[in-house]
Amino acid sequence: MPVSTRSDSTEPTLVTPSLLRDWPLPAPGDDKYSRGAVLVIGGARTTPGAAILAGTAALRAGAGKITVAVAESVAAQVGVALPECGAVGLPETADGSVTGQGLDRISSYVERADTLLVGPGLDDLDLAESLLRALLEREEADGSANAAEGPAVVLDAFALGALAKVEEELGPWRGRLILTPNPTEAEILLGHDVEDLGVAVADIAQRFDAVVSCQGFIAGPSAEMDGKAELWKITTGYGGLGTSGSGDVLAGAIAGLRARGTSDTQAACWGTHLHAAAADRLASKLGPLGFLARELADELPALMLELNT
C-alpha cells in the first residue's frame, strides 16, 4: 500500500495513475484458480442484466471464475448471455423477485468464493433484507463469524438499502465488507441527508466497519488514524457514468479485483479509478454521453495493463 502524501488528515489522498503504479495489482498467477472466484447474487426476472454486467466486469478485472445466482426463471438465459459464467437458479416470487430461500443451492459456491457480490438486479427491499439475513445466519451456523474467515462481501443496490436493517446481525461480515452506494443510498445508510459526501463516506465506513466507494470517494476504517477513516478521492471520470448499469460494472470490477488477492481498500481504489478512467476513454471516442455500461467493462483490461506495467 502506498504511503499517504496528505499533510492534512481531513483532506483525501488523491488516487492518481502514479499512486496506482506504486500500488501494483497481484500477479496474474498460473491459471484461473489463482485469480480467485466471484459469486454474484442478484438478477430478478426483470433485471437479470445487472447480474450479467457485474459478472462481466469481474471477469474483465481479471477474476478467474464467476458464478451468477439469479431468479430461477432466467438462470438459463443468463448462462447463455454470459457463457463464461456458471449460472444457478434461486427461488423466486410469482413476480420473479429473488427470495432469501434456497441458499443450499449455492452453498458450495459460497464456500469456494473469494468474493461474494450481493445486490445487482435485486428488485425488492424486503426480500433483499431476507436474503442478507439468510446469508448471515448461514455463516453463524457454519461457525464462520470471524472477520478473518470467509470471502470478502461486496454489497450493492438493494442489498445496501437493506443493510441498515440487519446492522445488529453484521458480526460475521464486519471487517470484510465493501460497500458501493450512490449518494441516495449513502443517505439511507446514515439515516440523514448528506451535505459533505467525503465526510458521509467516512462515517459509513466507520459505522459498518467497511470499505466504501461512493461517487469518487473511498473510505476505510483505520485503527492507525485515531479511529478516523482513511479517505481517498478519484481524480478522473465523466458525467456519462450516470447511465443505467454503471454501478453494477463498478461493483463487479471491485469484486473481481478483490478476488485476485488485493486488500479491500486496494480493490476499491483501483476499481473506482478504472471505472472512471473507462468513462474518460469512451467519452473521447464516442462523446461524453451515450456510451453504455457494458462498454465500460470492455475498457478495463487495457487500462490495467497501462497502469500495472
CSV table of N, CA and C in Angstrom, one decimal, residues 117-232:
chain,number,residue,atom,x,y,z
A,117,LEU,N,-20.6,-11.0,-4.1
A,117,LEU,CA,-21.2,-9.8,-4.5
A,117,LEU,C,-22.7,-9.9,-4.5
A,118,VAL,N,-23.4,-9.2,-3.6
A,118,VAL,CA,-24.8,-9.3,-3.4
A,118,VAL,C,-25.5,-8.0,-3.8
A,119,GLY,N,-26.5,-8.1,-4.6
A,119,GLY,CA,-27.3,-6.9,-4.9
A,119,GLY,C,-27.6,-6.6,-6.3
A,120,PRO,N,-26.7,-6.7,-7.3
A,120,PRO,CA,-27.0,-6.3,-8.7
A,120,PRO,C,-28.3,-7.0,-9.2
A,121,GLY,N,-29.3,-6.3,-9.5
A,121,GLY,CA,-30.5,-6.8,-10.1
A,121,GLY,C,-31.6,-7.3,-9.0
A,122,LEU,N,-31.3,-7.2,-7.7
A,122,LEU,CA,-32.4,-7.4,-6.8
A,122,LEU,C,-33.4,-6.3,-6.9
A,123,ASP,N,-34.7,-6.6,-6.7
A,123,ASP,CA,-35.7,-5.6,-7.0
A,123,ASP,C,-36.7,-5.4,-5.9
A,124,ASP,N,-36.5,-6.0,-4.7
A,124,ASP,CA,-37.5,-5.9,-3.7
A,124,ASP,C,-36.7,-5.7,-2.4
A,125,LEU,N,-36.9,-4.6,-1.7
A,125,LEU,CA,-36.2,-4.3,-0.5
A,125,LEU,C,-36.4,-5.3,0.6
A,126,ASP,N,-37.6,-5.6,0.9
A,126,ASP,CA,-37.9,-6.6,2.0
A,126,ASP,C,-37.3,-7.9,1.7
A,127,LEU,N,-37.3,-8.4,0.5
A,127,LEU,CA,-36.7,-9.7,0.1
A,127,LEU,C,-35.2,-9.6,0.2
A,128,ALA,N,-34.6,-8.4,-0.2
A,128,ALA,CA,-33.2,-8.2,-0.1
A,128,ALA,C,-32.8,-8.4,1.4
A,129,GLU,N,-33.6,-7.8,2.3
A,129,GLU,CA,-33.3,-7.9,3.7
A,129,GLU,C,-33.3,-9.4,4.1
A,130,SER,N,-34.3,-10.1,3.7
A,130,SER,CA,-34.4,-11.6,4.0
A,130,SER,C,-33.2,-12.3,3.5
A,131,LEU,N,-32.7,-12.0,2.3
A,131,LEU,CA,-31.6,-12.6,1.7
A,131,LEU,C,-30.3,-12.4,2.5
A,132,LEU,N,-30.1,-11.1,2.9
A,132,LEU,CA,-28.9,-10.8,3.8
A,132,LEU,C,-29.0,-11.6,5.1
A,133,ARG,N,-30.2,-11.6,5.7
A,133,ARG,CA,-30.3,-12.3,7.0
A,133,ARG,C,-30.0,-13.8,6.8
A,134,ALA,N,-30.5,-14.4,5.7
A,134,ALA,CA,-30.2,-15.8,5.4
A,134,ALA,C,-28.8,-16.1,5.2
A,135,LEU,N,-28.1,-15.2,4.5
A,135,LEU,CA,-26.6,-15.4,4.3
A,135,LEU,C,-25.9,-15.2,5.6
A,136,LEU,N,-26.2,-14.3,6.4
A,136,LEU,CA,-25.6,-14.1,7.7
A,136,LEU,C,-25.9,-15.3,8.7
A,137,GLU,N,-27.1,-15.7,8.7
A,137,GLU,CA,-27.4,-16.9,9.5
A,137,GLU,C,-26.7,-18.1,9.1
A,138,ARG,N,-26.5,-18.3,7.8
A,138,ARG,CA,-25.7,-19.4,7.3
A,138,ARG,C,-24.3,-19.4,7.8
A,139,GLU,N,-23.7,-18.2,7.8
A,139,GLU,CA,-22.3,-18.1,8.4
A,139,GLU,C,-22.3,-18.4,9.9
A,140,GLU,N,-23.3,-17.9,10.6
A,140,GLU,CA,-23.3,-18.1,12.0
A,140,GLU,C,-23.4,-19.6,12.3
A,141,ALA,N,-24.3,-20.3,11.5
A,141,ALA,CA,-24.5,-21.7,11.7
A,141,ALA,C,-23.2,-22.5,11.4
A,142,ASP,N,-22.5,-22.0,10.4
A,142,ASP,CA,-21.2,-22.7,10.0
A,142,ASP,C,-20.1,-22.4,10.9
A,143,GLY,N,-20.3,-21.4,11.8
A,143,GLY,CA,-19.2,-21.0,12.7
A,143,GLY,C,-18.2,-20.1,12.0
A,144,SER,N,-18.6,-19.4,11.0
A,144,SER,CA,-17.7,-18.6,10.2
A,144,SER,C,-17.9,-17.1,10.6
A,145,ALA,N,-18.2,-16.9,11.9
A,145,ALA,CA,-18.4,-15.5,12.3
A,145,ALA,C,-17.1,-14.8,12.7
A,146,ASN,N,-16.1,-15.0,12.0
A,146,ASN,CA,-14.8,-14.4,12.2
A,146,ASN,C,-14.4,-13.6,11.0
A,147,ALA,N,-14.0,-12.3,11.2
A,147,ALA,CA,-13.7,-11.5,10.0
A,147,ALA,C,-12.6,-12.0,9.2
A,148,ALA,N,-11.8,-12.8,9.8
A,148,ALA,CA,-10.6,-13.4,9.0
A,148,ALA,C,-11.0,-14.6,8.2
A,149,GLU,N,-12.3,-15.0,8.4
A,149,GLU,CA,-12.7,-16.2,7.6
A,149,GLU,C,-13.7,-15.8,6.6
A,150,GLY,N,-13.9,-16.6,5.6
A,150,GLY,CA,-14.9,-16.4,4.6
A,150,GLY,C,-14.5,-15.4,3.5
A,151,PRO,N,-15.3,-15.2,2.5
A,151,PRO,CA,-15.0,-14.3,1.4
A,151,PRO,C,-15.2,-12.9,1.7
A,152,ALA,N,-14.5,-12.0,1.0
A,152,ALA,CA,-14.9,-10.6,1.0
A,152,ALA,C,-16.4,-10.5,0.6
A,153,VAL,N,-17.1,-9.5,1.1
A,153,VAL,CA,-18.5,-9.3,0.8
A,153,VAL,C,-18.7,-7.9,0.2
A,154,VAL,N,-19.1,-7.8,-1.0
A,154,VAL,CA,-19.4,-6.6,-1.7
A,154,VAL,C,-20.9,-6.4,-1.8
A,155,LEU,N,-21.4,-5.3,-1.3
A,155,LEU,CA,-22.9,-5.1,-1.3
A,155,LEU,C,-23.2,-3.9,-2.2
A,156,ASP,N,-24.2,-4.0,-3.0
A,156,ASP,CA,-24.6,-3.0,-4.0
A,156,ASP,C,-26.1,-2.9,-4.1
A,157,ALA,N,-26.6,-1.8,-4.6
A,157,ALA,CA,-28.0,-1.7,-4.9
A,157,ALA,C,-29.0,-2.0,-3.8
A,158,PHE,N,-30.0,-2.9,-4.0
A,158,PHE,CA,-31.0,-3.1,-2.9
A,158,PHE,C,-30.4,-3.8,-1.7
A,159,ALA,N,-29.2,-4.5,-1.9
A,159,ALA,CA,-28.6,-5.0,-0.7
A,159,ALA,C,-28.1,-3.9,0.2
A,160,LEU,N,-27.7,-2.8,-0.3
A,160,LEU,CA,-27.3,-1.6,0.5
A,160,LEU,C,-28.5,-1.0,1.2
A,161,GLY,N,-29.7,-1.0,0.5
A,161,GLY,CA,-30.9,-0.5,1.1
A,161,GLY,C,-31.3,-1.3,2.3
A,162,ALA,N,-31.0,-2.6,2.3
A,162,ALA,CA,-31.4,-3.4,3.4
A,162,ALA,C,-30.3,-3.5,4.5
A,163,LEU,N,-29.1,-3.0,4.3
A,163,LEU,CA,-28.0,-3.2,5.2
A,163,LEU,C,-28.3,-2.6,6.6
A,164,ALA,N,-28.8,-1.4,6.7
A,164,ALA,CA,-29.0,-0.8,8.0
A,164,ALA,C,-30.0,-1.6,8.8
A,165,LYS,N,-30.9,-2.4,8.1
A,165,LYS,CA,-31.9,-3.1,8.8
A,165,LYS,C,-31.4,-4.4,9.5
A,166,VAL,N,-30.2,-4.8,9.0
A,166,VAL,CA,-29.5,-6.0,9.6
A,166,VAL,C,-28.3,-5.7,10.3
A,167,GLU,N,-28.1,-4.4,10.7
A,167,GLU,CA,-26.9,-3.9,11.3
A,167,GLU,C,-26.5,-4.7,12.6
A,168,GLU,N,-27.5,-5.0,13.3
A,168,GLU,CA,-27.2,-5.8,14.6
A,168,GLU,C,-26.7,-7.2,14.4
A,169,GLU,N,-26.9,-7.7,13.2
A,169,GLU,CA,-26.5,-9.1,12.9
A,169,GLU,C,-25.3,-9.1,12.0
A,170,LEU,N,-24.6,-8.0,11.8
A,170,LEU,CA,-23.5,-8.0,10.9
A,170,LEU,C,-22.2,-8.5,11.3
A,171,GLY,N,-22.1,-9.1,12.5
A,171,GLY,CA,-20.9,-9.6,13.1
A,171,GLY,C,-20.0,-10.4,12.1
A,172,PRO,N,-20.6,-11.4,11.5
A,172,PRO,CA,-19.8,-12.3,10.6
A,172,PRO,C,-19.2,-11.5,9.4
A,173,TRP,N,-19.7,-10.4,9.0
A,173,TRP,CA,-19.2,-9.7,7.9
A,173,TRP,C,-18.3,-8.5,8.2
A,174,ARG,N,-18.4,-8.0,9.5
A,174,ARG,CA,-17.6,-6.8,9.8
A,174,ARG,C,-16.1,-7.1,9.6
A,175,GLY,N,-15.5,-6.1,9.0
A,175,GLY,CA,-14.1,-6.2,8.6
A,175,GLY,C,-13.8,-6.8,7.3
A,176,ARG,N,-14.8,-7.3,6.6
A,176,ARG,CA,-14.6,-7.8,5.2
A,176,ARG,C,-15.7,-7.3,4.3
A,177,LEU,N,-16.3,-6.2,4.6
A,177,LEU,CA,-17.4,-5.6,3.8
A,177,LEU,C,-16.8,-4.5,2.9
A,178,ILE,N,-17.3,-4.5,1.6
A,178,ILE,CA,-17.0,-3.4,0.7
A,178,ILE,C,-18.4,-2.9,0.2
A,179,LEU,N,-18.7,-1.6,0.4
A,179,LEU,CA,-20.0,-1.1,0.0
A,179,LEU,C,-19.8,-0.1,-1.1
A,180,THR,N,-20.8,-0.1,-2.1
A,180,THR,CA,-20.7,0.8,-3.3
A,180,THR,C,-22.0,1.6,-3.4
A,181,PRO,N,-22.3,2.4,-2.4
A,181,PRO,CA,-23.6,3.2,-2.5
A,181,PRO,C,-23.5,4.4,-3.5
A,182,ASN,N,-24.6,4.8,-4.0
A,182,ASN,CA,-24.7,6.1,-4.7
A,182,ASN,C,-25.1,7.1,-3.6
A,183,PRO,N,-25.1,8.4,-3.8
A,183,PRO,CA,-25.4,9.4,-2.8
A,183,PRO,C,-26.7,9.1,-2.1
A,184,THR,N,-27.7,8.7,-2.9
A,184,THR,CA,-29.0,8.4,-2.2
A,184,THR,C,-28.9,7.3,-1.3
A,185,GLU,N,-28.2,6.2,-1.7
A,185,GLU,CA,-28.1,5.1,-0.8
A,185,GLU,C,-27.2,5.4,0.4
A,186,ALA,N,-26.3,6.3,0.2
A,186,ALA,CA,-25.5,6.8,1.4
A,186,ALA,C,-26.4,7.5,2.4
A,187,GLU,N,-27.3,8.2,2.0
A,187,GLU,CA,-28.3,8.9,2.9
A,187,GLU,C,-29.1,7.8,3.6
A,188,ILE,N,-29.5,6.8,2.9
A,188,ILE,CA,-30.3,5.7,3.5
A,188,ILE,C,-29.4,5.0,4.6
A,189,LEU,N,-28.2,4.7,4.3
A,189,LEU,CA,-27.3,4.1,5.3
A,189,LEU,C,-27.1,4.9,6.5
A,190,LEU,N,-27.0,6.2,6.4
A,190,LEU,CA,-26.7,7.1,7.5
A,190,LEU,C,-28.0,7.5,8.2
A,191,GLY,N,-29.1,7.5,7.5
A,191,GLY,CA,-30.4,7.9,8.1
A,191,GLY,C,-30.6,9.4,8.1
A,192,HIS,N,-29.8,10.1,7.3
A,192,HIS,CA,-30.0,11.6,7.2
A,192,HIS,C,-29.4,12.1,5.9
A,193,ASP,N,-29.8,13.4,5.6
A,193,ASP,CA,-29.3,14.0,4.3
A,193,ASP,C,-27.8,14.1,4.4
A,194,VAL,N,-27.2,14.1,3.2
A,194,VAL,CA,-25.7,14.2,3.1
A,194,VAL,C,-25.4,15.6,2.6
A,195,GLU,N,-24.6,16.3,3.3
A,195,GLU,CA,-24.1,17.6,2.8
A,195,GLU,C,-22.7,17.5,2.3
A,196,ASP,N,-21.8,16.8,3.0
A,196,ASP,CA,-20.4,16.7,2.6
A,196,ASP,C,-20.2,15.2,2.3
A,197,LEU,N,-20.1,14.8,1.0
A,197,LEU,CA,-20.0,13.4,0.6
A,197,LEU,C,-18.8,12.7,1.2
A,198,GLY,N,-17.7,13.4,1.2
A,198,GLY,CA,-16.5,12.8,1.8
A,198,GLY,C,-16.6,12.4,3.2
A,199,VAL,N,-17.2,13.3,4.0
A,199,VAL,CA,-17.5,13.1,5.4
A,199,VAL,C,-18.5,11.9,5.5
A,200,ALA,N,-19.5,11.9,4.7
A,200,ALA,CA,-20.5,10.9,4.8
A,200,ALA,C,-19.9,9.5,4.5
A,201,VAL,N,-19.1,9.4,3.5
A,201,VAL,CA,-18.4,8.1,3.1
A,201,VAL,C,-17.6,7.6,4.3
A,202,ALA,N,-16.8,8.5,4.9
A,202,ALA,CA,-16.0,8.1,6.1
A,202,ALA,C,-16.9,7.7,7.2
A,203,ASP,N,-18.0,8.3,7.4
A,203,ASP,CA,-18.9,7.9,8.5
A,203,ASP,C,-19.5,6.5,8.3
A,204,ILE,N,-19.9,6.3,7.0
A,204,ILE,CA,-20.4,4.9,6.7
A,204,ILE,C,-19.3,3.9,6.9
A,205,ALA,N,-18.1,4.2,6.5
A,205,ALA,CA,-17.0,3.2,6.7
A,205,ALA,C,-16.9,2.9,8.2
A,206,GLN,N,-16.9,3.9,9.0
A,206,GLN,CA,-16.8,3.6,10.5
A,206,GLN,C,-18.0,2.9,11.0
A,207,ARG,N,-19.2,3.3,10.6
A,207,ARG,CA,-20.4,2.7,11.2
A,207,ARG,C,-20.5,1.2,10.9
A,208,PHE,N,-20.1,0.8,9.6
A,208,PHE,CA,-20.3,-0.6,9.2
A,208,PHE,C,-18.9,-1.4,9.2
A,209,ASP,N,-17.9,-0.7,9.6
A,209,ASP,CA,-16.5,-1.4,9.6
A,209,ASP,C,-16.3,-1.9,8.2
A,210,ALA,N,-16.4,-1.0,7.2
A,210,ALA,CA,-16.3,-1.4,5.8
A,210,ALA,C,-15.5,-0.5,5.0
A,211,VAL,N,-15.0,-0.9,3.9
A,211,VAL,CA,-14.5,0.0,2.8
A,211,VAL,C,-15.7,0.4,2.0
A,212,VAL,N,-15.7,1.7,1.7
A,212,VAL,CA,-16.9,2.3,1.0
A,212,VAL,C,-16.4,3.1,-0.2
A,213,SER,N,-17.0,2.9,-1.4
A,213,SER,CA,-16.8,3.7,-2.6
A,213,SER,C,-18.1,4.3,-3.0
A,214,CYS,N,-18.1,5.7,-3.0
A,214,CYS,CA,-19.3,6.4,-3.4
A,214,CYS,C,-18.9,7.6,-4.2
A,215,GLN,N,-19.3,7.6,-5.5
A,215,GLN,CA,-19.2,8.7,-6.4
A,215,GLN,C,-17.8,9.4,-6.3
A,216,GLY,N,-16.7,8.5,-6.4
A,216,GLY,CA,-15.4,9.0,-6.4
A,216,GLY,C,-14.7,9.2,-5.1
A,217,PHE,N,-15.4,9.0,-4.0
A,217,PHE,CA,-14.8,9.0,-2.7
A,217,PHE,C,-14.7,7.5,-2.2
A,218,ILE,N,-13.5,7.2,-1.6
A,218,ILE,CA,-13.3,5.9,-1.0
A,218,ILE,C,-12.9,6.1,0.4
A,219,ALA,N,-13.4,5.3,1.4
A,219,ALA,CA,-13.0,5.4,2.8
A,219,ALA,C,-13.0,4.0,3.3
A,220,GLY,N,-12.1,3.9,4.3
A,220,GLY,CA,-12.0,2.6,5.0
A,220,GLY,C,-11.6,2.9,6.5
A,221,PRO,N,-12.2,2.2,7.4
A,221,PRO,CA,-11.8,2.5,8.8
A,221,PRO,C,-10.4,2.1,9.1
A,222,SER,N,-9.7,2.9,9.9
A,222,SER,CA,-8.3,2.6,10.2
A,222,SER,C,-8.0,2.9,11.7
A,223,ALA,N,-7.5,1.8,12.4
A,223,ALA,CA,-7.1,2.0,13.8
A,223,ALA,C,-5.9,2.9,13.9
A,224,GLU,N,-5.2,3.0,12.8
A,224,GLU,CA,-4.0,3.8,12.8
A,224,GLU,C,-4.3,5.3,12.6
A,225,MET,N,-5.5,5.7,12.4
A,225,MET,CA,-5.9,7.1,12.2
A,225,MET,C,-6.7,7.6,13.4
A,226,ASP,N,-6.4,7.1,14.6
A,226,ASP,CA,-7.1,7.5,15.8
A,226,ASP,C,-8.6,7.4,15.7
A,227,GLY,N,-9.0,6.2,15.1
A,227,GLY,CA,-10.4,5.9,15.0
A,227,GLY,C,-11.1,6.6,13.8
A,228,LYS,N,-10.3,7.4,13.0
A,228,LYS,CA,-10.9,8.1,11.9
A,228,LYS,C,-10.7,7.2,10.6
A,229,ALA,N,-11.5,7.5,9.6
A,229,ALA,CA,-11.4,6.7,8.4
A,229,ALA,C,-10.4,7.3,7.5
A,230,GLU,N,-9.6,6.4,6.8
A,230,GLU,CA,-8.7,6.9,5.7
A,230,GLU,C,-9.6,7.2,4.5
A,231,LEU,N,-9.3,8.3,3.9
A,231,LEU,CA,-10.2,8.9,2.8
A,231,LEU,C,-9.4,9.1,1.5
A,232,TRP,N,-9.9,8.6,0.4
A,232,TRP,CA,-9.3,8.7,-0.9
A,232,TRP,C,-10.3,9.4,-1.9
